[in-house]
Coordinates of C-alpha atoms in Angstrom, one line a residue:
X11 CA 0.1 -0.2 -0.1
X12 CA 3.2 2.8 1.0
X13 CA 4.3 2.0 -2.8
X14 CA 1.2 2.4 -4.0
X15 CA 0.8 6.1 -2.7
X16 CA 4.3 6.8 -3.3
X17 CA 4.0 6.5 -6.9
X18 CA 0.7 8.1 -6.9
X19 CA 2.4 10.7 -4.9
X20 CA 4.8 11.3 -7.3
X21 CA 3.0 11.1 -11.1
X22 CA 0.7 13.9 -9.4
X23 CA 3.4 16.2 -8.3
X24 CA 4.7 16.1 -12.1
X25 CA 1.2 16.3 -13.3
X26 CA 1.1 19.5 -10.9
X27 CA 4.4 20.7 -11.5
X28 CA 3.6 20.0 -15.8
X29 CA 0.5 22.6 -14.5
X30 CA 1.8 24.9 -13.6
X31 CA 4.1 25.4 -16.2
X32 CA 0.6 26.3 -18.3
X33 CA -0.6 28.2 -16.0
X34 CA 2.2 30.6 -15.1
X35 CA 3.3 31.0 -18.4
X36 CA -1.0 32.2 -19.4
X37 CA -0.9 34.7 -15.8
X38 CA 2.9 35.7 -17.6
X39 CA 1.4 36.3 -21.2
X40 CA -1.7 37.4 -19.9
X41 CA -3.9 35.6 -20.3
X42 CA -7.5 34.5 -18.8
X43 CA -7.2 31.1 -16.1
X44 CA -10.8 30.5 -15.5
X45 CA -9.6 26.5 -14.0
X46 CA -6.4 24.7 -12.9
X47 CA -7.1 21.1 -12.2
X48 CA -5.2 18.2 -10.8
X49 CA -7.2 15.2 -11.8
X50 CA -10.3 14.3 -13.8
X51 CA -13.9 13.4 -13.4
X52 CA -15.7 14.0 -9.9
X53 CA -14.8 17.1 -7.7
X54 CA -12.7 16.0 -4.3
X55 CA -12.5 19.9 -3.4
X56 CA -12.0 22.8 -5.7
X57 CA -12.6 27.3 -5.1
X58 CA -12.7 30.6 -6.1
X59 CA -10.1 33.0 -6.2
X60 CA -10.1 35.9 -8.7
X61 CA -10.9 34.7 -11.7
X62 CA -9.5 31.0 -11.2
X63 CA -11.1 28.1 -9.9
X64 CA -8.0 25.5 -7.7
X65 CA -9.8 22.0 -8.0
X66 CA -9.2 19.0 -6.5
X67 CA -10.8 15.9 -8.7
X68 CA -11.6 11.8 -7.7
X69 CA -8.7 10.4 -11.7
X70 CA -5.3 11.2 -9.9
X71 CA -3.1 11.0 -13.3
X72 CA -3.8 13.6 -15.5
X73 CA -4.6 17.2 -15.0
X74 CA -5.0 20.1 -16.8
X75 CA -5.5 24.3 -17.0
X76 CA -8.5 25.3 -19.0
X77 CA -7.6 29.2 -20.6
X78 CA -10.4 30.9 -21.7
X79 CA -10.6 31.5 -25.9
X80 CA -9.6 28.2 -25.9
X81 CA -12.1 26.9 -28.2
X82 CA -10.8 27.5 -32.1
X83 CA -15.1 27.5 -33.3
X84 CA -15.4 31.2 -32.8
X85 CA -15.3 34.3 -34.5
X86 CA -14.5 36.8 -31.7
X87 CA -11.5 36.6 -29.0
X88 CA -10.9 39.4 -26.8
X89 CA -7.5 40.4 -25.5
X90 CA -7.3 38.2 -22.9
X91 CA -7.9 34.5 -24.6
X92 CA -5.1 32.7 -25.3
X93 CA -6.4 32.1 -29.3
X94 CA -5.6 36.1 -29.6
X95 CA -2.0 36.2 -28.4
X96 CA 0.9 36.4 -30.9
X97 CA 2.7 32.9 -32.2
X98 CA 5.7 33.4 -30.0
X99 CA 3.3 33.7 -26.5
X100 CA 0.8 31.0 -27.2
X101 CA 4.5 28.2 -28.5
X102 CA 6.0 29.9 -24.4
X103 CA 2.5 28.8 -22.9
X104 CA 2.1 25.8 -24.9
X105 CA 6.0 24.9 -24.2
X106 CA 5.3 26.1 -20.1
X107 CA 4.6 22.7 -18.8
X108 CA 6.8 19.8 -20.8
X109 CA 9.5 23.0 -19.7
X110 CA 9.0 22.8 -15.9
X111 CA 9.1 19.0 -16.3
X112 CA 12.9 19.0 -17.6
X113 CA 13.6 21.9 -15.2
X114 CA 11.8 19.7 -13.2
X115 CA 13.8 16.8 -13.7
X116 CA 16.9 18.7 -13.4
X117 CA 16.8 20.8 -10.1
X118 CA 15.7 16.8 -8.3
X119 CA 18.9 15.4 -9.9
X120 CA 21.5 18.1 -8.4
X121 CA 19.6 17.3 -5.2
X122 CA 19.9 13.9 -6.2
X123 CA 24.0 14.7 -6.7
X124 CA 25.0 17.3 -4.1
X125 CA 22.6 17.0 -1.1
X126 CA 21.9 12.3 -1.2
X127 CA 24.5 11.7 -2.7
X128 CA 25.4 8.9 -5.4
X129 CA 26.2 5.5 -4.4
X130 CA 30.4 3.8 -5.1
X131 CA 32.5 1.3 -5.0
X132 CA 34.3 1.7 -2.3
X133 CA 37.6 -0.1 -3.9
X134 CA 40.4 0.3 -5.7
X135 CA 40.9 -3.4 -6.0
X136 CA 42.8 -4.2 -9.7
X137 CA 41.2 -7.8 -11.2
X138 CA 42.8 -8.2 -14.6
X139 CA 45.2 -5.6 -16.4
X140 CA 44.6 -5.4 -20.2
X141 CA 47.4 -6.2 -22.4
X142 CA 48.8 -3.5 -24.4
X143 CA 46.6 -1.4 -22.2
X144 CA 48.4 2.6 -20.7
X145 CA 47.9 0.5 -17.4
X146 CA 49.5 -2.5 -18.2
X147 CA 52.2 -0.6 -20.0
X148 CA 52.4 1.9 -16.9
X149 CA 53.5 -1.5 -14.6
X150 CA 50.2 -1.6 -13.1
X151 CA 49.7 -5.6 -12.5
X152 CA 45.8 -7.6 -11.3
X153 CA 45.8 -7.2 -6.9
X154 CA 47.1 -4.4 -7.2
X155 CA 45.0 -1.4 -5.5
X156 CA 45.0 2.6 -6.3
X157 CA 46.0 4.5 -2.8
X158 CA 46.3 8.0 -5.3
X159 CA 47.1 9.7 -8.4
X160 CA 48.9 12.7 -8.6
X161 CA 48.9 12.7 -4.2
X162 CA 45.3 13.0 -4.6
X163 CA 44.1 10.4 -1.8
X164 CA 41.2 7.6 -3.5
X165 CA 38.8 5.9 -1.7
X166 CA 37.2 4.6 -5.2
X167 CA 36.9 4.2 -9.0
X168 CA 34.4 7.3 -9.2
X169 CA 37.4 9.5 -7.4
X170 CA 40.1 8.1 -9.6
X171 CA 38.4 7.9 -13.6
X172 CA 37.0 11.3 -13.0
X173 CA 41.0 12.3 -11.7
X174 CA 42.8 9.8 -14.3
X175 CA 40.5 12.3 -16.7
X176 CA 42.0 15.6 -16.5
X177 CA 45.3 15.0 -17.6
X178 CA 48.2 13.3 -19.7
X179 CA 49.4 12.1 -17.7
X180 CA 49.1 11.5 -14.0
X181 CA 51.6 10.2 -11.5
X182 CA 49.8 6.6 -9.4
X183 CA 50.8 5.3 -6.3
X184 CA 49.3 1.3 -5.9
X185 CA 49.5 -0.6 -2.7
X186 CA 51.4 -4.1 -3.9
X187 CA 52.4 -6.6 -1.7
X188 CA 52.5 -4.4 1.8
X189 CA 54.6 -1.7 -0.4
X190 CA 53.7 2.1 -1.6
X191 CA 55.1 1.9 -5.9
X192 CA 55.1 4.6 -7.9
X193 CA 54.3 4.1 -11.5
X194 CA 53.6 7.4 -14.5
X195 CA 50.2 7.1 -16.0
X196 CA 49.4 8.1 -19.2
X197 CA 46.6 9.3 -21.9
X198 CA 43.3 10.5 -20.1
X199 CA 41.1 8.8 -22.2
X200 CA 38.9 5.6 -20.6
X201 CA 38.6 4.0 -23.7
X202 CA 42.6 3.2 -23.5
X203 CA 42.6 3.1 -19.9
X204 CA 42.8 -1.1 -19.8
X205 CA 42.2 -1.6 -16.2
X206 CA 39.3 -4.1 -15.1
X207 CA 38.2 -3.5 -11.8
X208 CA 38.1 -5.7 -8.5
X209 CA 35.0 -6.1 -6.6
X210 CA 34.3 -8.9 -4.7
X211 CA 31.4 -11.6 -5.1
X212 CA 29.9 -9.9 -1.4
X213 CA 26.2 -9.2 -1.3
X214 CA 25.4 -5.5 -0.2
X215 CA 21.1 -5.7 -0.1
X216 CA 19.5 -7.6 -1.2
X217 CA 16.0 -6.9 -3.6
X218 CA 13.1 -8.0 -1.3
X219 CA 10.3 -9.9 -3.4
X220 CA 13.4 -10.7 -6.1
X221 CA 15.0 -14.1 -6.2
X222 CA 17.5 -13.9 -4.1
X223 CA 15.3 -13.1 -1.4
X224 CA 12.5 -15.6 -1.9
X225 CA 15.5 -18.8 -1.8
X226 CA 16.7 -16.8 1.0
X227 CA 19.6 -14.6 0.2
X228 CA 20.7 -12.7 3.1
X229 CA 23.4 -9.0 3.5
X230 CA 26.9 -9.9 3.6
X231 CA 26.8 -13.4 1.7
X232 CA 29.8 -14.5 0.9
X233 CA 29.0 -16.3 -2.9
X234 CA 31.7 -18.8 -3.1
X235 CA 30.2 -20.6 -6.1
X236 CA 27.4 -20.9 -9.1
X237 CA 26.7 -24.8 -9.8
X238 CA 30.1 -26.5 -10.2
X239 CA 31.8 -22.5 -10.9
X240 CA 34.0 -21.1 -8.4
X241 CA 33.2 -17.5 -8.6
X242 CA 35.6 -15.1 -7.2
X243 CA 34.6 -11.7 -8.4
X244 CA 31.3 -9.9 -8.7
X245 CA 31.7 -9.6 -12.4
X246 CA 32.2 -13.4 -12.6
X247 CA 28.4 -13.9 -9.9
X248 CA 27.1 -11.6 -12.3
X249 CA 28.2 -13.0 -15.7
X250 CA 26.6 -16.6 -14.5
X251 CA 22.9 -15.1 -12.6
X252 CA 22.2 -13.4 -15.9
X253 CA 23.9 -16.5 -18.6
X254 CA 21.0 -18.5 -16.9
X255 CA 17.6 -17.0 -16.9
X256 CA 14.7 -19.0 -15.7
X257 CA 17.2 -21.8 -14.7
X258 CA 17.5 -23.0 -10.9
X259 CA 20.9 -22.8 -10.5
X260 CA 23.0 -24.0 -7.1
X261 CA 24.6 -21.5 -4.7
X262 CA 27.2 -21.8 -2.5
X263 CA 27.6 -18.5 0.8
X264 CA 29.6 -18.3 3.4
X265 CA 27.2 -16.8 6.1
X266 CA 29.1 -15.9 8.9
X267 CA 31.6 -18.4 8.8
X268 CA 29.3 -21.1 7.5
X269 CA 29.0 -23.3 4.7
X270 CA 25.0 -22.7 3.4
X271 CA 23.9 -24.3 -0.3
X272 CA 20.9 -23.3 -2.0
X273 CA 18.6 -23.1 -4.9
X274 CA 18.1 -19.8 -6.6
X275 CA 16.1 -19.0 -9.9
X276 CA 16.9 -16.2 -12.1
X277 CA 14.3 -14.1 -12.9
X278 CA 13.9 -13.8 -17.2
X279 CA 14.2 -10.3 -17.8
X280 CA 14.4 -9.6 -21.4
X281 CA 15.8 -5.6 -22.7
X282 CA 14.7 -3.2 -24.8
X283 CA 17.2 -4.7 -27.1
X284 CA 14.8 -8.0 -27.7
X285 CA 17.6 -9.2 -25.3
X286 CA 17.0 -12.1 -22.2
X287 CA 18.8 -12.0 -18.7
X288 CA 19.2 -13.6 -16.1
X289 CA 18.0 -11.9 -12.4
X290 CA 18.0 -11.9 -8.8
X291 CA 17.6 -8.6 -7.4
X292 CA 21.0 -8.0 -5.3
X293 CA 23.3 -4.8 -5.1
X294 CA 27.6 -4.9 -3.9
X295 CA 29.4 -3.3 -1.3
X296 CA 28.2 1.2 -2.0
X297 CA 29.7 3.9 -0.5
X298 CA 28.1 7.4 -0.8
X299 CA 29.7 10.3 -2.4
X300 CA 27.9 13.9 -2.7
X301 CA 29.1 16.3 -5.2
X302 CA 30.0 20.3 -5.2
X303 CA 26.9 22.0 -6.3
X304 CA 28.8 23.6 -9.6
X305 CA 29.7 19.5 -10.2
X306 CA 25.9 19.0 -9.2
X307 CA 24.9 20.7 -12.2
X308 CA 27.0 19.7 -14.5
X309 CA 26.7 16.5 -14.1
X310 CA 22.2 16.5 -14.1
X311 CA 23.0 18.9 -16.9
X312 CA 24.4 16.2 -18.8
X313 CA 22.3 13.3 -17.4
X314 CA 18.5 15.6 -18.4
X315 CA 20.5 16.0 -21.6
X316 CA 22.1 12.5 -22.0
X317 CA 18.3 11.5 -21.2
X318 CA 16.5 13.5 -24.0
X319 CA 18.9 11.9 -26.5
X320 CA 18.2 8.4 -25.3
X321 CA 14.0 8.1 -25.5
X322 CA 14.2 10.2 -28.3
X323 CA 16.4 8.0 -30.3
X324 CA 14.1 5.3 -29.0
X325 CA 11.3 6.2 -30.1
X326 CA 12.7 6.6 -33.5
X327 CA 12.8 3.0 -32.9
X328 CA 9.7 2.2 -32.5
X329 CA 8.7 4.2 -34.7
X330 CA 10.6 2.4 -37.2
X331 CA 9.2 -0.5 -36.0
X332 CA 12.7 -1.7 -35.3
X333 CA 11.2 -1.8 -31.0
X334 CA 8.4 -3.1 -29.5
X335 CA 6.0 -1.6 -27.7
X336 CA 5.7 -4.6 -25.2
X337 CA 9.2 -2.6 -24.0
X338 CA 7.1 0.1 -22.4
X339 CA 6.2 1.0 -19.2
X340 CA 2.9 2.2 -18.3
X341 CA 1.3 3.2 -14.1
X342 CA 1.9 -0.3 -12.8
X343 CA 5.9 -0.6 -14.0
X344 CA 6.3 2.9 -12.6
X345 CA 4.7 2.0 -9.4
X346 CA 7.2 -1.8 -9.5
X347 CA 10.0 1.1 -10.5
X348 CA 9.5 3.2 -7.7
X349 CA 8.6 0.0 -5.3
X350 CA 12.7 -1.2 -6.2
X351 CA 14.0 2.5 -6.0
X352 CA 13.2 2.5 -2.2
X353 CA 14.8 -0.9 -1.5
X354 CA 18.3 0.6 -3.1
X355 CA 18.1 4.1 -0.7
X356 CA 17.3 7.5 -1.5
X357 CA 19.1 8.7 -4.6
X358 CA 17.6 6.1 -6.7
X359 CA 14.3 7.2 -6.1
X360 CA 15.2 11.3 -6.6
X361 CA 16.9 9.8 -10.0
X362 CA 13.6 7.7 -11.1
X363 CA 11.8 10.8 -10.5
X364 CA 14.3 13.4 -12.3
X365 CA 14.0 10.1 -15.3
X366 CA 10.6 10.2 -15.6
X367 CA 10.4 14.1 -14.7
X368 CA 12.5 13.5 -18.3
X369 CA 9.9 11.5 -20.2
X370 CA 7.1 14.0 -19.6
X371 CA 9.2 16.5 -21.4
X372 CA 10.2 14.5 -24.2
X373 CA 6.2 12.9 -24.8
X374 CA 4.8 15.8 -25.2
X375 CA 7.4 17.6 -27.3
X376 CA 5.7 14.9 -29.8
X377 CA 3.4 16.9 -32.3
X378 CA 0.6 13.9 -31.4
X379 CA -3.0 15.1 -31.0
X380 CA -4.0 15.5 -27.6
X381 CA -0.2 16.3 -27.6
X382 CA 1.5 19.4 -26.6
X383 CA 4.1 19.3 -29.7
X384 CA 0.9 19.2 -31.7
X385 CA -0.5 22.2 -30.5
X386 CA 3.3 24.1 -31.4
X387 CA 3.6 22.2 -34.7
X388 CA -1.4 23.5 -35.8
X389 CA 0.3 27.5 -34.7
X390 CA 3.3 26.7 -36.4
X391 CA 1.7 25.7 -40.0
X392 CA -0.9 29.0 -38.7
X393 CA 1.5 31.2 -39.4
X394 CA 2.7 29.7 -42.3
X395 CA -0.4 30.3 -43.7
X396 CA -1.5 33.1 -41.8
X397 CA -4.7 31.2 -41.1
X398 CA -6.6 29.8 -38.4
X399 CA -7.1 26.0 -39.7
X400 CA -10.3 24.7 -40.1
X401 CA -11.8 24.1 -36.1
X402 CA -14.1 21.1 -36.9
X403 CA -10.3 19.3 -38.7
X404 CA -9.1 20.4 -35.5
X405 CA -11.4 19.5 -33.7
X406 CA -12.2 16.1 -35.3
X407 CA -7.7 15.6 -34.2
X408 CA -8.1 15.7 -31.7
X409 CA -10.1 13.4 -30.5
X410 CA -8.5 10.8 -33.2
X411 CA -5.5 11.8 -31.2
X412 CA -6.7 11.1 -27.8
X413 CA -8.2 8.3 -28.1
X414 CA -5.0 7.2 -29.7
X415 CA -3.9 7.7 -26.6
X416 CA -5.8 5.9 -24.5
X417 CA -6.1 2.5 -25.9
X418 CA -2.2 2.6 -25.9
X419 CA -1.8 3.8 -22.3
X420 CA -4.3 0.3 -22.2
X421 CA -2.2 -1.6 -24.4
X422 CA 0.5 -0.1 -22.2
X423 CA -0.6 -1.3 -19.4
X424 CA -2.3 -5.0 -20.5
X425 CA 2.1 -5.7 -20.8
X426 CA 2.6 -4.4 -17.3
X427 CA 0.2 -6.8 -15.2
X428 CA 1.8 -10.1 -18.4
X429 CA 4.9 -8.7 -17.3
X430 CA 3.9 -9.2 -13.7
X431 CA 2.2 -12.1 -14.1
X432 CA 5.4 -14.5 -15.6

């Protein structure tokens, strides 16, 4: 029940942010707002302040801002009507919602990275060095642990990567056979570095309801074997689990000095490219690192941009038929992701909220009937034609688009339920 309430709360907040964007831009541009509503259906509560009715309705998934003069069929508009505004004002009001979602996502990412801190692995031991790489020629060996780079102490691979990529030549201090050894490491590209980090197969956290949780795995368990294969690193443990989706596996653990054997069946997970992997729901050891405010702003901007580009590319693949609508997720899938994120910590939950907010930005700028991007397209066409499109055509297209979106949401919900059943 807690996850359901939290999911509704998150979706509700993102909808409010979106509608506030439309509302404020309308007010700033002198447009009369008749109603600001959160939700659809019958009223729960409403109150009129000035010209605007503020309402909360019974269905929480949605909302709207109703402005004066939105009906394209009228012959005359007042100065404060929406459609009486010049092109640039109408575009600003329409894009206010999506842009506020994007701004909110950036702010959430900033809070996540600077106030909460993001998870990093508190280990700098090396599992493998690729032959012919920068690390290989520098004399770095498997089993070494990096302790400093250019007199800056490192406690995680994130610390090391951050300093390594700043300069072409670095002095690296490593811990080897109870001694500190200094080496010269050239280059600043991670592609040619050639270091594979060592991470012990130690379980830090178990996801409630996952395959590991059902098989009795606990935080602090050290994985010794999967089947008949010895496990000496997290990398090997993950590879074995991922390569056996839906198969019954024997797993040997070390727990408080006792050796324990149990059976685990990795859950089958289908990736966006169609490949299938196994997943059991465990997390490796982590600590949380906070970024300075300016760095968190930079990271948040980059993360928002990368997510936007990734989503647009996925939509193109979807249109071309290279990706399936089965991979899309609706409110039910969001709820499952919220539940999982809660168990993995506040950073993961905030990060998910940011991603959903970027999703709303991208979806709403698509030029499809019933979405904000459609209004931008219509107003742009009208600006070129220097006259409005017939109101009957606009109304018909809006109805068709709205019906399609409802059918799409029902289809996505159907696939969400199928995933849960499976």
